[in-house]
Coordinates of C-alpha atoms and ligand atoms in Angstrom, one line a residue:
X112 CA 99.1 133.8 68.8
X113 CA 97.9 132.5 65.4
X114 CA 99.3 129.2 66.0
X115 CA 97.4 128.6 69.4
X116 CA 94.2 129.9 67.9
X117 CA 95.1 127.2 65.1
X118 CA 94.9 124.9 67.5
X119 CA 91.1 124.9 68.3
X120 CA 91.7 127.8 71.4
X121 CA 89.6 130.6 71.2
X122 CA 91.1 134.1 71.0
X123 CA 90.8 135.4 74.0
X124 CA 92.7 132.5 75.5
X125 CA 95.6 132.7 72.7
X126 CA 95.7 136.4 73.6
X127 CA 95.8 135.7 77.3
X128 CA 98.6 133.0 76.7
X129 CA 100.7 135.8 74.6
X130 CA 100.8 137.9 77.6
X131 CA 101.8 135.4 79.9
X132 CA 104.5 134.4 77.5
X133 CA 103.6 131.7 75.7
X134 CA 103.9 132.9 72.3
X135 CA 103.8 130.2 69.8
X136 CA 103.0 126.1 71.5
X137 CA 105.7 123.8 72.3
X138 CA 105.6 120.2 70.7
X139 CA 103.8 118.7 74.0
X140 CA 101.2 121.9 73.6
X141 CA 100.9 121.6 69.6
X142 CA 100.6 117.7 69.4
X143 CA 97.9 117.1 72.6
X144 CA 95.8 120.3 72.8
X145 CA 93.6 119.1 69.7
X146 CA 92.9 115.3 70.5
X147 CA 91.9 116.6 74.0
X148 CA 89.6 119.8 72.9
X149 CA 88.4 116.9 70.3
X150 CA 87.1 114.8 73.4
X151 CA 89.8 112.6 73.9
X152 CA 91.7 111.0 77.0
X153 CA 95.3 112.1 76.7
X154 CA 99.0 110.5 77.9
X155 CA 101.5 113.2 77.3
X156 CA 105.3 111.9 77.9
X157 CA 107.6 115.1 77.1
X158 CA 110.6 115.9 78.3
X159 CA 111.3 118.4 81.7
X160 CA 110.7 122.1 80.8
X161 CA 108.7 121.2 77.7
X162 CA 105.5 123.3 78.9
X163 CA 103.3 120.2 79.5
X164 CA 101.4 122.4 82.3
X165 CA 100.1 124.0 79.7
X166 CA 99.0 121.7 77.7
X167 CA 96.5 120.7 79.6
X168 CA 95.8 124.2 81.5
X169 CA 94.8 125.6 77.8
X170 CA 92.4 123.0 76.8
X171 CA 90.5 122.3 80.4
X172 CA 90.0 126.7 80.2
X173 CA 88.9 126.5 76.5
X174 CA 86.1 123.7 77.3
X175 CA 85.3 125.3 80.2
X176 CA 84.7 128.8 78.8
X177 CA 82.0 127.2 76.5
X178 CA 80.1 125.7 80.0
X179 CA 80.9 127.3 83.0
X180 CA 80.3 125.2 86.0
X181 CA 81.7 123.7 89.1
X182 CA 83.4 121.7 90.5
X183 CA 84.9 121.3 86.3
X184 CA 88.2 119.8 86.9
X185 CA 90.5 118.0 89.3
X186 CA 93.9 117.8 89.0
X187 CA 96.2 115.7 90.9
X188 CA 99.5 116.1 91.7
X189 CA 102.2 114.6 94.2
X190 CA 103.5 117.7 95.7
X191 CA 102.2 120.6 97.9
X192 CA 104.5 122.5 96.2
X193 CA 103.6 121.8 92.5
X194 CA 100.0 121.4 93.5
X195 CA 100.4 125.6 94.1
X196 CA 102.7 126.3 91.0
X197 CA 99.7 124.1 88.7
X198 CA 97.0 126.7 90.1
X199 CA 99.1 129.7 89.3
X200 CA 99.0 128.5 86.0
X201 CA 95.2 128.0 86.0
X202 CA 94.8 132.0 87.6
X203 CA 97.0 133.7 85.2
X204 CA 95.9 132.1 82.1
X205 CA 91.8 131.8 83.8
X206 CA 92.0 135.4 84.5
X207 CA 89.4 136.8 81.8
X208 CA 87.2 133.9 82.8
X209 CA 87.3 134.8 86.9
X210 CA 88.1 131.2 87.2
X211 CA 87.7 130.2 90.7
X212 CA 90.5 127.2 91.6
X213 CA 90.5 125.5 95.2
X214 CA 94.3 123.9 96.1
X215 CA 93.6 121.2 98.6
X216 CA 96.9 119.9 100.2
X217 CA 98.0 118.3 103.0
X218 CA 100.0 120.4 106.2
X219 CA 97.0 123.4 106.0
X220 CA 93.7 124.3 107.8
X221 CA 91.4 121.3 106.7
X222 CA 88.2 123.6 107.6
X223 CA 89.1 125.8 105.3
X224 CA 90.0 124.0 102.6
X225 CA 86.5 122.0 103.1
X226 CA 84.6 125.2 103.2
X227 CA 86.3 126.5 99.4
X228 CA 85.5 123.0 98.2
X229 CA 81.8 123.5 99.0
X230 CA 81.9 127.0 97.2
X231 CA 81.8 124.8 94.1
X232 CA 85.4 126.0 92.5
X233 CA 85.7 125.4 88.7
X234 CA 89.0 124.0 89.3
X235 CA 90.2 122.0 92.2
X236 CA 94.4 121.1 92.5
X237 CA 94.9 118.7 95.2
X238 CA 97.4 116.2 96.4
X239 CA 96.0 112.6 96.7
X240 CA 96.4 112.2 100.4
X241 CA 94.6 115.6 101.6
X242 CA 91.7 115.0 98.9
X243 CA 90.8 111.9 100.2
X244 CA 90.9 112.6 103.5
X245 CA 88.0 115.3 102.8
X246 CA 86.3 112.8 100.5
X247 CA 86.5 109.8 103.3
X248 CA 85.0 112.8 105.9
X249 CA 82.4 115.4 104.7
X250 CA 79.9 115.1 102.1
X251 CA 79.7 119.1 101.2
X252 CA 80.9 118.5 97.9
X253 CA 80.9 116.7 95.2
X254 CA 82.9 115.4 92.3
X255 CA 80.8 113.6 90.6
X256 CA 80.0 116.2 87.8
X257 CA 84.0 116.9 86.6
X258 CA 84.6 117.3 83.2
X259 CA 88.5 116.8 83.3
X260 CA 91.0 114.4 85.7
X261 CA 94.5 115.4 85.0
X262 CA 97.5 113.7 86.5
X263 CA 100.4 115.4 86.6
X264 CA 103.6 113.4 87.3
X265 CA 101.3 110.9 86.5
X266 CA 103.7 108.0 87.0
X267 CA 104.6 109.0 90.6
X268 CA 101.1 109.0 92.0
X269 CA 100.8 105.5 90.2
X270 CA 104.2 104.3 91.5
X271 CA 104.3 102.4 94.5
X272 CA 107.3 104.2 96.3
X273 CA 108.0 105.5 99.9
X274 CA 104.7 107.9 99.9
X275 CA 102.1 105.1 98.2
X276 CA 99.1 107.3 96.6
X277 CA 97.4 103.8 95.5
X278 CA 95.1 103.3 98.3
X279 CA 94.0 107.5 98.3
X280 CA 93.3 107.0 94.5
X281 CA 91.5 104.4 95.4
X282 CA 88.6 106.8 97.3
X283 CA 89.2 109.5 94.5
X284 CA 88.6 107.1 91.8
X285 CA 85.3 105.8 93.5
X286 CA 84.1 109.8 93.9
X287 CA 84.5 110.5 89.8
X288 CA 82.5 110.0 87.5
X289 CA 83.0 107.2 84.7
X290 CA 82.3 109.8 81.8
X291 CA 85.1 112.1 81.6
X292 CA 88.2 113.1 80.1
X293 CA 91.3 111.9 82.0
X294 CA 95.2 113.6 81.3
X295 CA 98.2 111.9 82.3
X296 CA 101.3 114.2 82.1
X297 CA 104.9 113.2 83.0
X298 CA 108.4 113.6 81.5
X299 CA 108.9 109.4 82.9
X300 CA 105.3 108.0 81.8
X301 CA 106.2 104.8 79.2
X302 CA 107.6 102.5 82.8
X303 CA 104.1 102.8 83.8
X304 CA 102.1 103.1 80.8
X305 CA 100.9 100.0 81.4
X306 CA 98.9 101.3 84.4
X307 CA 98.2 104.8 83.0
X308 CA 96.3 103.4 80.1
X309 CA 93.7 101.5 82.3
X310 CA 93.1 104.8 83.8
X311 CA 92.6 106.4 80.3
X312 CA 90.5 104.6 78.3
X313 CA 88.2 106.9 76.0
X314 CA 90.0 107.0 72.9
X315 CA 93.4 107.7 74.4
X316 CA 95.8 109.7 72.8
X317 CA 99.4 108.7 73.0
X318 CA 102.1 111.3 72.5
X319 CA 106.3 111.0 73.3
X320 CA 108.4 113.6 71.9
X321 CA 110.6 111.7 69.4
X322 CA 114.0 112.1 70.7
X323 CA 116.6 109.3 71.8
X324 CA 118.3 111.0 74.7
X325 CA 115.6 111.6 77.3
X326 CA 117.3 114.9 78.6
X327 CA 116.9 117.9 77.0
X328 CA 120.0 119.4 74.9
X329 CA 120.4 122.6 76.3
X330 CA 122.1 120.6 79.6
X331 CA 125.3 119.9 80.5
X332 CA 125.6 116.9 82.5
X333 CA 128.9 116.6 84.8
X334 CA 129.8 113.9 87.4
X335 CA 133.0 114.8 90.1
X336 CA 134.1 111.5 91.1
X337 CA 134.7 112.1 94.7
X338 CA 135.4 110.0 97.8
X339 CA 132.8 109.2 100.3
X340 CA 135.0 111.2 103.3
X341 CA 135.3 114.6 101.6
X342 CA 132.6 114.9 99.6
X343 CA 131.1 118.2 101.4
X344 CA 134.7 119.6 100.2
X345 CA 134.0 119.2 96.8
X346 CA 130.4 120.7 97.5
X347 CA 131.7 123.6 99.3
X348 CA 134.5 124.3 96.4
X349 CA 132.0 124.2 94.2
X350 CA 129.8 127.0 95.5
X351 CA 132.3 128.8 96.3
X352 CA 133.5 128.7 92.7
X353 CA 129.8 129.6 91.1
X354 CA 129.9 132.3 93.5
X355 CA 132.8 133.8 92.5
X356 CA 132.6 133.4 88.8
X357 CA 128.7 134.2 88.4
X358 CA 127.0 137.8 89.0
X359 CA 123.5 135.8 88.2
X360 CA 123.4 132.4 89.9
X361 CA 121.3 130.3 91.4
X362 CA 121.6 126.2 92.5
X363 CA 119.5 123.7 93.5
X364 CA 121.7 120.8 95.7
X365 CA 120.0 117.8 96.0
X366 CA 120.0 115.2 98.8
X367 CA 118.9 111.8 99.6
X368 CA 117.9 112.1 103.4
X369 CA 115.7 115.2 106.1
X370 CA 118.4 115.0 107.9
X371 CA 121.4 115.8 105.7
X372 CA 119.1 118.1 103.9
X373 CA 119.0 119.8 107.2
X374 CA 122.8 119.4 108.0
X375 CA 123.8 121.1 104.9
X376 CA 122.3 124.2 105.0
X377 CA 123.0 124.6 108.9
X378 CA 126.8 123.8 107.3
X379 CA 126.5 125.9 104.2
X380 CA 124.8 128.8 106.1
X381 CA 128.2 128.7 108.8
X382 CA 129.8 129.2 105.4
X383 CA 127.6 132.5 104.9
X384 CA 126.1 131.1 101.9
X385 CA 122.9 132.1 101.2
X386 CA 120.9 129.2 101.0
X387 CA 117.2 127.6 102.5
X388 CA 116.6 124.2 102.8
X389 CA 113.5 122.4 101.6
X390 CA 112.0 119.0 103.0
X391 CA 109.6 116.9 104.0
X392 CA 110.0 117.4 107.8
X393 CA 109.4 121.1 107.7
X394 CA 106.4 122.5 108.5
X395 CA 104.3 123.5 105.6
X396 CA 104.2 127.3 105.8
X397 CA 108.5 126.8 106.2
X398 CA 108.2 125.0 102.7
X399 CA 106.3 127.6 101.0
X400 CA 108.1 130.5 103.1
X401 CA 111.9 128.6 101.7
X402 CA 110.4 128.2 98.0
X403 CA 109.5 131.9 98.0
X404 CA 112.7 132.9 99.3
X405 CA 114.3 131.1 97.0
X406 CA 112.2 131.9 93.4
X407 CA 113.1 135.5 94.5
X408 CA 116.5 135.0 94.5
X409 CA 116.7 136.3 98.1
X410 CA 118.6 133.0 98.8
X411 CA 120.4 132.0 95.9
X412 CA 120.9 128.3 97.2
X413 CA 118.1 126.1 97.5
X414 CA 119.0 122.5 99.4
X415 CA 116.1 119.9 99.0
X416 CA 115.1 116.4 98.8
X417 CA 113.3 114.6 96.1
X418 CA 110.0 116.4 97.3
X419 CA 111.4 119.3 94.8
X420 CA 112.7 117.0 92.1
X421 CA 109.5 117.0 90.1
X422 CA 107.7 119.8 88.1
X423 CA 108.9 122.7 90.1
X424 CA 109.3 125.7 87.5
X425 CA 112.0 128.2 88.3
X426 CA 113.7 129.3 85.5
X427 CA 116.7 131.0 87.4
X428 CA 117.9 127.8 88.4
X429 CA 121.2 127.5 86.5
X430 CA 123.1 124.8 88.3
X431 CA 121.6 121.7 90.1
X432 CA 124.1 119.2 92.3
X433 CA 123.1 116.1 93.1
X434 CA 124.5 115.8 96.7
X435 CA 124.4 112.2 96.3
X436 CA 123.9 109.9 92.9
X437 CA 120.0 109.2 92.7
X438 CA 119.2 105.2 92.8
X439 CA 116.8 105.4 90.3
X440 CA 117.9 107.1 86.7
X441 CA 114.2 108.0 86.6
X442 CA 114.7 110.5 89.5
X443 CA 117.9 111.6 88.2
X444 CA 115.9 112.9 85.1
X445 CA 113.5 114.9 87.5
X446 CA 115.8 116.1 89.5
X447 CA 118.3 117.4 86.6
X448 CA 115.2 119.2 84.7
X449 CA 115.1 121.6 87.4
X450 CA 118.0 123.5 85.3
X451 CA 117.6 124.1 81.3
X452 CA 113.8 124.4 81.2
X453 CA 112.0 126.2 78.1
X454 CA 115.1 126.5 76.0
X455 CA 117.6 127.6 78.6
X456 CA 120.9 126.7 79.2
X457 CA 121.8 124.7 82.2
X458 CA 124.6 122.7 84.1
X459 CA 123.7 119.4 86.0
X460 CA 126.9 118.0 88.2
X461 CA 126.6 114.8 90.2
X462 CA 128.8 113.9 93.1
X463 CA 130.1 110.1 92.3
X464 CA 131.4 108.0 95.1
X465 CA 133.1 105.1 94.9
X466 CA 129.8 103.3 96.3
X467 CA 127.9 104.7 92.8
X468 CA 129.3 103.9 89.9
X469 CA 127.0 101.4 89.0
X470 CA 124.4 104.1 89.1
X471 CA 125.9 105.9 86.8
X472 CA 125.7 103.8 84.3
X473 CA 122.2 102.6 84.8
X474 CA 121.2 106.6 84.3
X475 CA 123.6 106.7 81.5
X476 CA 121.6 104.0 80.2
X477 CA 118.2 105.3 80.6
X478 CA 119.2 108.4 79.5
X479 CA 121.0 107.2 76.4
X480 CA 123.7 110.1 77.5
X481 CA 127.4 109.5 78.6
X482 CA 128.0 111.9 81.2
X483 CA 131.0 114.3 81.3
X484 CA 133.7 114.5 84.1
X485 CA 133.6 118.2 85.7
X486 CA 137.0 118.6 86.8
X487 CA 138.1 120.8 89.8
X488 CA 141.2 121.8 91.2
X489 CA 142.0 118.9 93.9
X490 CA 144.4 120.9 96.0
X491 CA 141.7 123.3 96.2
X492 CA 139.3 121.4 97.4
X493 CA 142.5 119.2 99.6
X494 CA 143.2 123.1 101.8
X495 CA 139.9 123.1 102.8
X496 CA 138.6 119.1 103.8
X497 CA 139.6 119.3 107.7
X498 CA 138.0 122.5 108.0
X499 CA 134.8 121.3 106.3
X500 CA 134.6 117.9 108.3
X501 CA 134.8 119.8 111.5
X502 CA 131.9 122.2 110.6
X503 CA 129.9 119.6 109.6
X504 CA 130.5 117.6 112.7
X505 CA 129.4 120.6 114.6
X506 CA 126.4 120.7 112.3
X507 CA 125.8 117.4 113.3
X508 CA 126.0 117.7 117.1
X509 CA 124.0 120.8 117.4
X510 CA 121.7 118.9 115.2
X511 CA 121.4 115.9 117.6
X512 CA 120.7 118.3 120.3
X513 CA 117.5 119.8 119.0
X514 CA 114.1 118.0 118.5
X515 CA 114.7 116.8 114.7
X516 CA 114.9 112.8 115.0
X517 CA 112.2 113.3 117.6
X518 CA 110.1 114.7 114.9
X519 CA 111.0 112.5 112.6
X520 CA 109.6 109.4 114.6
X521 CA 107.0 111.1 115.3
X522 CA 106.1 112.0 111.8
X523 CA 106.3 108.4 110.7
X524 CA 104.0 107.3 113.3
X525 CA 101.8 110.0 111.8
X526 CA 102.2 108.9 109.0
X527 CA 101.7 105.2 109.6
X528 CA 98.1 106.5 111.4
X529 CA 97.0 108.2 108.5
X530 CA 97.7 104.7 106.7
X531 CA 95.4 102.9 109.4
X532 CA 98.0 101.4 110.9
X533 CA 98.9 100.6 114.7
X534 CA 102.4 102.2 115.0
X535 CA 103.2 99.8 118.5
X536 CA 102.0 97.1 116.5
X537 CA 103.8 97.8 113.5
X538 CA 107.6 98.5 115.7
X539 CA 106.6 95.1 117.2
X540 CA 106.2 93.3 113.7
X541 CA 109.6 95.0 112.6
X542 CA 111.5 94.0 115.9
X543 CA 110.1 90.5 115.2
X544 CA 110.9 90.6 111.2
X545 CA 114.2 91.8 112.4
X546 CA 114.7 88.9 114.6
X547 CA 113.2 86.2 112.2
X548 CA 115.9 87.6 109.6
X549 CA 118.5 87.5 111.7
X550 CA 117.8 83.8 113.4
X551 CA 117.5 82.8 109.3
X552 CA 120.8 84.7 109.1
X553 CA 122.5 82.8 111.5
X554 CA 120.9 79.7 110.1
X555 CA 122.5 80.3 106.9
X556 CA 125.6 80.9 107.7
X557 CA 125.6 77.9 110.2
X558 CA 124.7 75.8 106.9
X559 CA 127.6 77.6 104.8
X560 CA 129.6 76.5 107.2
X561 CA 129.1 72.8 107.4
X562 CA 129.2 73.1 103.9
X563 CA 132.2 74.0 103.8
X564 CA 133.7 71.9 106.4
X565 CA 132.4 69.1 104.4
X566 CA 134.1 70.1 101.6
X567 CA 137.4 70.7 103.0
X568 CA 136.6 66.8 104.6
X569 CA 136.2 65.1 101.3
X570 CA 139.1 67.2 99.5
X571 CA 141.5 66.3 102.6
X572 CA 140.1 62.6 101.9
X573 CA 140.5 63.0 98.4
X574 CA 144.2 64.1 98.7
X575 CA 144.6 61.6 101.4
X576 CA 143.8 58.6 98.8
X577 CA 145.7 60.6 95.9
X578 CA 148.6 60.3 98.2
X579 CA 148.1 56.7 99.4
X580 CA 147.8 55.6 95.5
X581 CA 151.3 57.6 94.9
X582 CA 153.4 55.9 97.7
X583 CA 151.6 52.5 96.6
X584 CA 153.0 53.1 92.9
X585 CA 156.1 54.6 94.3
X586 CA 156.8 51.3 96.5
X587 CA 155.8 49.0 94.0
X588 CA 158.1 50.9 91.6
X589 CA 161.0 50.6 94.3
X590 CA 160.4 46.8 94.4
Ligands
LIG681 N1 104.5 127.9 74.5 C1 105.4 128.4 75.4 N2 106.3 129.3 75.0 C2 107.2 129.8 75.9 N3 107.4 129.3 77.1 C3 106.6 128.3 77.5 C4 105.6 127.8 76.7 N4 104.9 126.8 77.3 C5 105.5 126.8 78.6 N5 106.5 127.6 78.7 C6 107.3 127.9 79.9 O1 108.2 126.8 80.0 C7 108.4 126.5 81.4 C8 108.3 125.0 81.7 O2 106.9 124.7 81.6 P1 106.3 123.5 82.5 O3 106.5 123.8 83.9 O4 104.9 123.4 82.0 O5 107.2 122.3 82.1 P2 106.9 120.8 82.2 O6 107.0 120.1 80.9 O7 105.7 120.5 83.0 O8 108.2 120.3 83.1 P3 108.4 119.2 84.2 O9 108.4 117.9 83.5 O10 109.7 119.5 84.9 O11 107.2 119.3 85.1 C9 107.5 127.4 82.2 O12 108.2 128.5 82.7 C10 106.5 127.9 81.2 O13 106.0 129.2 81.4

């Protein structure tokens, strides 16, 4: 408790922290809770697990203690998910203060939310999309007084990926005030610290744990080498063999797509394992109802997309598969962290086709780690292929016989709505892009092959005269 008083936090609040479990500060929490009770604009890079929640939770609480007021802070975050686990963090640690915290995220009642946000919360937890929606429609609150903007996973909302925050920033940006404190939080900040520094320039405070290997110790990284064709064989083998060797266990099995997110569990459950699946094309009270289900360790499996690769804090998890190998090393790190967090031990195992191993070693790279080979029993995992293909297959078919690519068009014309777009306009411009590329296609091949012809011309010429100046010598030898 002493040490967190020692850092400029008031007693109460190191008190409070004890209770919760925080005993004595991590290196994240020691090295940025000063500069930023000191008035400073802070980019915290520290590793998955490290307790970077906190350090800025402790800090925004302290200064607000001292003047009470709403709306305080905003933090921002890319999930709905995390967005819920950040303000569970603000009410425990907030309690003595009756801090009042608004989450405002996409896939809930916007009327509701709007109505919270006009009861002036000190704290307000929102994903960039939803926030800027109620910026961009009602003017019954404002933002212009905050103390605090915290980023967390600050590098995904600056990235611009598949879900681009840019333009939503944008509209938050324009509703803050210039005079604040900004916090940028992520265990991947330095590829974008380019960007994050323009967004925090008051005296900003820099700190990266010092540590080589960007994973944290206490995890055992595995890859299975496994061919494309059986690879839900290996995955079956090897829940079947946590199962049976583990009173205690719990997994988190990553995947690339909705739909074999979706797939898997329908394949797993025929398997009676218990396990929930977690995804972007489930309806928001499914997410929160599988995540609940899951943190009580009512299902022991949780299957999920990258949407539960970052922040999400459940320190049961012992094991996480990566159902496929993750293209960029940077998710890889995210995804991995969801095992070994605050000291604990953990196992990561990756599922290597023969399509990945160049991904391998770009994550080896970034990670400055070689990864270990798990090895299984082939034969094992050979009695049991056919019988796994042909459940899947079935998964697949009864799959293709409900609503879910439906939805899934239909969610990206949503999608594309939300983003001002004209989604006939847009399937036009693709059909046309697709045609343009394949008429330039065509066009190059068509080229590649003259090329070529011409080639194979002037070498048959070229041999030609070769064999013209032979005979010549030849019969002017004979003569
Ligand atoms: N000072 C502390 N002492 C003990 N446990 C702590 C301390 N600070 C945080 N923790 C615990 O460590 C776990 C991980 O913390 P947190 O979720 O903040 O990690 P993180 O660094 O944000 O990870 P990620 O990069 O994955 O989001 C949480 O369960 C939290 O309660």
């Amino acid at each position: 408790m002493a040490e967190f008083r020692a850092l400029g936090l008031s007693p109460w609040l190191a008190e409070q922290a004890r209770q919760v479990g925080l005993s004595r500060p991590t290196p994240v929490q020691a090295a940025c809770i000063p500069p930023v009770l000191q008035g400073r604009d802070c980019l915290g890079c520290a590793k998955t697990g490290s307790g970077k929640t906190a350090a800025f939770v402790l800090p925004v609480l302290q200064v607000l203690s001292e003047d009470p007021y709403g709306i305080f802070c905003l933090v921002l975050t890319p999930t709905r998910e995390l967005a819920y686990q950040i303000a569970e963090q603000f009410r425990v640690l907030g309690k003595p203060l009756g801090l009042k915290d608004c989450v405002v995220v996409g896939g809930l009642d916007m009327v509701e939310q709007a109505l919270e946000l006009s009861r002036k919360p000190h704290v307000v937890i929102a994903t960039p999309g939803r926030l800027a929606d109620h910026l961009r429609s009602s003017n019954t609150f404002s933002l212009k007084k905050i103390k605090f903007l915290v980023l967390d996973e600050a590098d995904r909302l600056l990235e611009q990926g598949c879900a681009d925050f840019t333009p939503d920033l944008e509209v938050i940006l324009d509703a803050l005030p210039a005079r604040r404190q900004t916090l940028l939080f992520s265990a991947t900040l330095t590829d974008t610290l380019k960007e994050l520094q323009g967004l925090a320039a008051n005296r900003p405070f820099f700190w990266e744990a010092e540590s080589q290997v960007r994973t944290v110790e206490e995890l055992d990284q595995r890859y299975l080498l496994v061919p494309e064709a059986i690879k839900d064989a290996y995955l079956v083998h090897l829940i079947q063999t946590f199962q049976d060797e583990h009173d205690d266990w719990s997994i988190i099995i990553f995947t690339k797509t909705c739909k074999d997110c979706q797939v898997l569990n329908m394949m797993l459950r025929k398997y009676n394992f218990p396990s929930v699946a977690l995804h972007s094309m489930m309806k928001q009270r499914q997410r929160f109802a599988a995540l609940a289900k899951f943190k009580s360790s009512i299902f022991k499996i949780l299957i999920a997309t990258d949407v539960a690769a970052r922040g999400l804090d459940i320190p049961t998890v012992q094991v996480v598969i990566n159902h496929n190998t993750p293209g960029l090393p940077k998710i890889y790190i995210h995804r991995v962290g969801r095992t070994a967090r605050a000291g604990r031990k953990g196992i990561a195992i990756t599922l290597v086709t023969q399509y990945d191993i160049h991904l391998v070693h770009a994550i080896e790279e970034e990670i400055k780690l070689k990864l270990q080979e798990f090895s299984v029993e082939e034969q094992l995992v050979l009695n049991i292929v056919t019988q796994v293909n042909v459940t899947r297959r079935q998964c697949e078919i009864e799959l293709e016989g409900t609503d879910f690519d439906e939805k899934k068009e239909i969610n990206k014309r949503k999608q594309m709505i939300l983003e001002g777009k004209d989604p006939d306009l847009e399937a036009k411009r693709k059909a046309e892009l697709a045609k343009i590329r394949k008429k330039n296609k065509q066009c190059r091949e068509k080229v590649q092959q003259t090329l070529q012809k011409k080639k194979q011309l002037q070498l048959k010429r070229k041999l030609q005269k070769k064999m013209e100046r032979r005979n010549k010598a030849r019969a002017a030898e004979e003569k």
